[in-house]
Short mmCIF file of C-alpha atoms and ligand atoms in Angstrom, two decimals:
data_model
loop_
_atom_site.label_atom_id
_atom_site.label_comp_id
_atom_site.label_asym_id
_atom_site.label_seq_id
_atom_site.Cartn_x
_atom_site.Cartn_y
_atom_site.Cartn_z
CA UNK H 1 0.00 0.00 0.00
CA UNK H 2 1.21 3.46 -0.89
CA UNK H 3 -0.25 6.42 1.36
CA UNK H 4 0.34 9.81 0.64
CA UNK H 5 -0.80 13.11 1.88
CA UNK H 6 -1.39 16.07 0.28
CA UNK H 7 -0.57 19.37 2.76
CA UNK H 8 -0.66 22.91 2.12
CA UNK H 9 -2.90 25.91 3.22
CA UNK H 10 -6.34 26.54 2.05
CA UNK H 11 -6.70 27.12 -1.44
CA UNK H 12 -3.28 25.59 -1.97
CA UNK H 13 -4.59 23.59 -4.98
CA UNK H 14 -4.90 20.23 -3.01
CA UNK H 15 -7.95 19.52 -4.51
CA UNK H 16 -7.27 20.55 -8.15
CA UNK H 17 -3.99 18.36 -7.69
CA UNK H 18 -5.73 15.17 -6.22
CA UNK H 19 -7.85 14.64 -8.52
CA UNK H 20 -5.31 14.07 -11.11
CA UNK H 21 -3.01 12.19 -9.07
CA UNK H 22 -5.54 9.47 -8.19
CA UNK H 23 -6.03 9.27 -11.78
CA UNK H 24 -2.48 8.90 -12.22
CA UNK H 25 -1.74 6.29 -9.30
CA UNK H 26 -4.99 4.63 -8.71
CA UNK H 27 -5.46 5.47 -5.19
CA UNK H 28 -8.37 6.47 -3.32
CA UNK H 29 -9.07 10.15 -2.94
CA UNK H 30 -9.92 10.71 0.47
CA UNK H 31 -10.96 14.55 0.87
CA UNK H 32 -12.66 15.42 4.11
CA UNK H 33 -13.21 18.96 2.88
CA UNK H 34 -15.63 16.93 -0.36
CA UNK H 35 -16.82 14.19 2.94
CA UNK H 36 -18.42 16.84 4.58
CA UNK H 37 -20.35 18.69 1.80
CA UNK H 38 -21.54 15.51 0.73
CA UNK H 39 -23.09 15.24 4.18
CA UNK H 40 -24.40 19.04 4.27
CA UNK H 41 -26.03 18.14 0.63
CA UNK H 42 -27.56 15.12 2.46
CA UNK H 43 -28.46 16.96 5.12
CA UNK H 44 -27.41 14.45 7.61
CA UNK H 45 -26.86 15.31 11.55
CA UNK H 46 -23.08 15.19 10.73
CA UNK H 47 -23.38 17.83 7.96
CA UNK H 48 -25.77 20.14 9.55
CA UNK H 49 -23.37 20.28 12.71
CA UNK H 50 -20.06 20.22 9.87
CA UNK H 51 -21.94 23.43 8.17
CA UNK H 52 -21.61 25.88 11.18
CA UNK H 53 -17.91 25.28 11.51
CA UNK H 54 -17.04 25.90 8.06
CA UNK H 55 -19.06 28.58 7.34
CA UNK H 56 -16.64 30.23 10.31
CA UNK H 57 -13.64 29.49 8.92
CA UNK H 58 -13.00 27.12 11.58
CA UNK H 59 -12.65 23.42 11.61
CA UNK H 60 -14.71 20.57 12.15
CA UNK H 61 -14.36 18.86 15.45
CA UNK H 62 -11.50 16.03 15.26
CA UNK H 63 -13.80 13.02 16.15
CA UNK H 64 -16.04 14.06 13.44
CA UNK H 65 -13.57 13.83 11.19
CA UNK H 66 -11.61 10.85 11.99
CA UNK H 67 -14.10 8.88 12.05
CA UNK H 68 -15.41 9.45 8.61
CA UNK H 69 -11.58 8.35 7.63
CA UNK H 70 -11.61 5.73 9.77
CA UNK H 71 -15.00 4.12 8.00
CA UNK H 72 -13.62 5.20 4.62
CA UNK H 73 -10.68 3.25 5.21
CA UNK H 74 -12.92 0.36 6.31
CA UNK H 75 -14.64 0.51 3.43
CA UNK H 76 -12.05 0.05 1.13
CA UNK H 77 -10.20 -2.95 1.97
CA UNK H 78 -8.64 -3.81 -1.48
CA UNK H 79 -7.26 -0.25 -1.70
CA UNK H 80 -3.37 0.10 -3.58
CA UNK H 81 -3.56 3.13 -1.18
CA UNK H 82 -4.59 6.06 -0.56
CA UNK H 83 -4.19 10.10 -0.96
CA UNK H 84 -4.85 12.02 1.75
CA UNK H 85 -6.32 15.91 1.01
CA UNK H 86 -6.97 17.76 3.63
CA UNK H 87 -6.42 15.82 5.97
CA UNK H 88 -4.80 15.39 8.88
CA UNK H 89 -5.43 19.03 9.83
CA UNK H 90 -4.36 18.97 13.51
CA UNK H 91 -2.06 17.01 15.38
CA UNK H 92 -4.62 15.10 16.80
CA UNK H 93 -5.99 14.02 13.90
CA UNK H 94 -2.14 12.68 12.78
CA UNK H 95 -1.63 10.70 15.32
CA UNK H 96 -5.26 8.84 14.73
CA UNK H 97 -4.11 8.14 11.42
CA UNK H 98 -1.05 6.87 12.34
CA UNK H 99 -2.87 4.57 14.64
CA UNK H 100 -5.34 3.33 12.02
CA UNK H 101 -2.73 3.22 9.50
CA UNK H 102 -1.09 0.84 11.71
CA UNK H 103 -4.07 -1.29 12.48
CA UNK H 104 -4.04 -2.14 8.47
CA UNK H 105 0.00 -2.96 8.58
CA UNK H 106 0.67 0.75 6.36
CA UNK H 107 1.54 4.06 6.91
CA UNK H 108 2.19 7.18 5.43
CA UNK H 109 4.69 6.81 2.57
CA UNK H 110 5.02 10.91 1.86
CA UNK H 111 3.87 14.29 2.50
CA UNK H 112 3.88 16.59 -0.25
CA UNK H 113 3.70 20.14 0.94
CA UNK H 114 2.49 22.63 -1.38
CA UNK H 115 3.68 26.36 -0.65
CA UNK H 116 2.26 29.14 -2.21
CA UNK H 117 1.65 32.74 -0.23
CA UNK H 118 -1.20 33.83 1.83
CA UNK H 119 -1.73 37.14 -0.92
CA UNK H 120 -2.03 34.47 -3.51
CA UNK H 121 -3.92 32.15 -1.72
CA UNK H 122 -6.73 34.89 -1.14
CA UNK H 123 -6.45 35.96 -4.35
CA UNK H 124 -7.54 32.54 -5.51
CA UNK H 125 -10.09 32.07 -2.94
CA UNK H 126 -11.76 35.21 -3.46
CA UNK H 127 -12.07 34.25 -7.42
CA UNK H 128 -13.32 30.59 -6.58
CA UNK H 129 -16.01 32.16 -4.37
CA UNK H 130 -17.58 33.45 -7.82
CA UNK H 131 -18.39 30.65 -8.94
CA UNK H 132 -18.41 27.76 -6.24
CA UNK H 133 -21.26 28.69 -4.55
CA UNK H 134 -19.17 27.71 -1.21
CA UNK H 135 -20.59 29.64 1.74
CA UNK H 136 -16.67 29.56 2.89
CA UNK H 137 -15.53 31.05 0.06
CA UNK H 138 -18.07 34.00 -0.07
CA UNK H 139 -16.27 36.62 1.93
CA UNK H 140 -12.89 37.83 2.50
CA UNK H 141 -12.99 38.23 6.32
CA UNK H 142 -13.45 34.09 6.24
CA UNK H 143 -10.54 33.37 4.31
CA UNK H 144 -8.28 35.23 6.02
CA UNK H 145 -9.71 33.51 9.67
CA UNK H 146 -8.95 29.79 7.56
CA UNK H 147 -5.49 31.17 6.65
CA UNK H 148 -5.36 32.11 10.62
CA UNK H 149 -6.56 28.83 11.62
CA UNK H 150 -4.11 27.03 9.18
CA UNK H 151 -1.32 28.55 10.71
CA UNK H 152 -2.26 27.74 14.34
CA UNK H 153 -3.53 24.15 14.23
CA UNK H 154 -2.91 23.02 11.04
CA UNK H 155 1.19 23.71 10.23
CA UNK H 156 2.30 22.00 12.93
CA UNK H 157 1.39 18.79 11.32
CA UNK H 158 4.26 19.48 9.08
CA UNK H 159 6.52 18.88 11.89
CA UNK H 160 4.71 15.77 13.11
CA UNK H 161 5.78 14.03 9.67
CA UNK H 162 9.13 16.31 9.03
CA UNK H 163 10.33 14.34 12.35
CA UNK H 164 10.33 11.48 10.23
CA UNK H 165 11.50 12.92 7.19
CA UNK H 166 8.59 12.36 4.93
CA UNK H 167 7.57 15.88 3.50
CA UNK H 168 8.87 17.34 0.64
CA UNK H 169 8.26 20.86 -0.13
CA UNK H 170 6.75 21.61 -3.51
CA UNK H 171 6.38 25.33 -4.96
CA UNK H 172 2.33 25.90 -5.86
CA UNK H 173 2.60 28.58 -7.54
CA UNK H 174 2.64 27.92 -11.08
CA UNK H 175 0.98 26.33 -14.38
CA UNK H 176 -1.30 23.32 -13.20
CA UNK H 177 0.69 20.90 -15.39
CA UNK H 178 4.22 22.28 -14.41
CA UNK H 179 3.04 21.64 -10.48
CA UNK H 180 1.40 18.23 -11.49
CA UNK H 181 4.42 16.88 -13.02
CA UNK H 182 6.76 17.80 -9.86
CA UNK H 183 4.58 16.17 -7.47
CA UNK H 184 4.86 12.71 -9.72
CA UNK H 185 8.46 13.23 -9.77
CA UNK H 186 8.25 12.67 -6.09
CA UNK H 187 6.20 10.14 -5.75
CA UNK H 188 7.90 8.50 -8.78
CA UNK H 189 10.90 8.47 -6.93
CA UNK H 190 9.63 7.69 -3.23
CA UNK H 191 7.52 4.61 -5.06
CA UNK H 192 10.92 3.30 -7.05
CA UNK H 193 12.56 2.86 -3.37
CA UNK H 194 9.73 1.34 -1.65
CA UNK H 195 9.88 -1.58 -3.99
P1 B4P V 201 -11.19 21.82 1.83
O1 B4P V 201 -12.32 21.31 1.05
O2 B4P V 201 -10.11 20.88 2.22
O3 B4P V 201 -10.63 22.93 0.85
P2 B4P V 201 -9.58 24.04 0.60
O4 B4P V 201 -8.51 23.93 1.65
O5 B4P V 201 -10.40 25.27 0.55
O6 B4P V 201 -8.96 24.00 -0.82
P3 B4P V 201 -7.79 23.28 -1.67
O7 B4P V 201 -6.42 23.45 -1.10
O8 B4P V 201 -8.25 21.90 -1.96
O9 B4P V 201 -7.77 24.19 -2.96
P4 B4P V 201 -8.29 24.01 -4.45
O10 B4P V 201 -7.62 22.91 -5.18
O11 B4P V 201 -9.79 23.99 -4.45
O12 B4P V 201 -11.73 22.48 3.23
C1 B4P V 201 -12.97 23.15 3.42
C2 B4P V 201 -13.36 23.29 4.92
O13 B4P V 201 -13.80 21.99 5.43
C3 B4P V 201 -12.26 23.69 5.92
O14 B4P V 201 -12.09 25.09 6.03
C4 B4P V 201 -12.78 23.08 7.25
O15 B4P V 201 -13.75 23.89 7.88
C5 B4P V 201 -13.43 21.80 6.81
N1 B4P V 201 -12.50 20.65 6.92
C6 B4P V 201 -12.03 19.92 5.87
N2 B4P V 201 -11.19 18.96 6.30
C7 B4P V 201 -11.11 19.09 7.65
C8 B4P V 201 -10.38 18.41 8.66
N3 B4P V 201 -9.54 17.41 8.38
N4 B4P V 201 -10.53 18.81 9.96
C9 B4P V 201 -11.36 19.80 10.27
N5 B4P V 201 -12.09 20.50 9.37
C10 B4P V 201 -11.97 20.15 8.05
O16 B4P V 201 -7.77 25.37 -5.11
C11 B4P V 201 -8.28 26.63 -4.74
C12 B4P V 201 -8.51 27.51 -5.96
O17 B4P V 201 -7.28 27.79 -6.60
C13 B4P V 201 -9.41 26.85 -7.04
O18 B4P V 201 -10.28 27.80 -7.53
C14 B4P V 201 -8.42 26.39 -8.11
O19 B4P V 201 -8.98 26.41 -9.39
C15 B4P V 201 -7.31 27.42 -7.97
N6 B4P V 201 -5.99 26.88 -8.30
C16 B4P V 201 -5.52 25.65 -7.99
N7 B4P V 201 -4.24 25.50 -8.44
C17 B4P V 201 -3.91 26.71 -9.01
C18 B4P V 201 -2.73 27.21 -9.65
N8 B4P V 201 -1.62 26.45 -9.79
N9 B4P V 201 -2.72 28.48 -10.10
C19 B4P V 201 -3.83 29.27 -9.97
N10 B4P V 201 -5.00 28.85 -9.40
C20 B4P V 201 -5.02 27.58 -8.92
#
């Protein structure tokens, strides 16, 4: 099994990123950020309570969200592995997935760290809120709380996986392509040693 997580601030391009590098790989995109609007769509208890977070700018409660990893990892037994995007957020949340990592014989192969600056990220937040129709995208004042709350809780997961010297750094700031084909370089190269 290959595991890999995808890091970086909101608006990073996590998302745009994943989705063609579980095309490429053939793992299994797990995006709490896409779990929990499919819940709000559904309207389930979990999404309702999910909703008021995000449309703060703040996160969801850790239990919520591990366990809607830990099911989706139960529910995917024959996975080659999996990619990881947005999530873990906290250091909390790391240290479940180590745990339930471990519980399937696996764990994280790689971090890859996207870096791209807060004016930027805005930037791009601010023009995805024309379209999206995400209530966390529609003002400015909420972005710059999620870039707040990134900074607090969620950059010191960096350090939980640095310690072990998985993350690589990867500029995200750039063409699409020209990003996509440095984070397969990576993974290309991490995959050629694991076998
Ligand atoms: P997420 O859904 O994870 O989303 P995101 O951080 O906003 O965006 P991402 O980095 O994926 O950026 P994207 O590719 O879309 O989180 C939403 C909320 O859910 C959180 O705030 C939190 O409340 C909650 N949540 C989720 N997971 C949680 C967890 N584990 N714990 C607690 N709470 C959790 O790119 C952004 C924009 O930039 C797009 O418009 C894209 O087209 C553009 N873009 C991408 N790459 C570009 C490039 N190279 N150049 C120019 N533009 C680019």
């Amino acid at each position: 099994m290959f595991n890999l997580i995808l890091f970086g601030p909101p608006g990073s391009g996590k998302g745009t990123q994943s989705e063609k590098l579980v095309e490429k790989y053939g793992l299994i995109h797990l995006s709490t950020g896409d779990l929990l609007r499919k819940e709000r769509q559904l309207k389930t208890p979990l999404g309702i309570e999910a909703q008021q977070f995000i449309d703060k700018g703040q996160l969801v409660p850790d239990e919520v969200v591990i366990g809607m990893i830990s099911s989706a990892l139960d529910n995917n037994p024959d996975a080659r592995g999996f990619l990881f995007d947005g999530f873990p957020r906290t250091e909390a949340q790391a240290e479940a997935l180590d745990k339930l990592l471990a519980l399937k014989r696996s764990e994280i192969g790689l971090v890859l760290f996207l870096e791209v600056n807060e004016e930027e990220l805005i930037k791009r937040l601010v023009h995805r809120g024309k379209t999206s129709g995400r209530t966390d995208d529609a003002d400015e004042a909420i972005q710059r709380k999620r870039q707040e709350v990134y900074k607090n809780e969620t950059l010191p997961v960096a350090s939980h996986y640095s310690k072990a010297k998985k993350v690589v750094n990867v500029n995200g700031i750039g063409e699409i392509d020209e990003i996509f084909s440095k984070l397969a370089t990576h993974i290309d190269k991490k995959m050629s040693k694991a076998v």
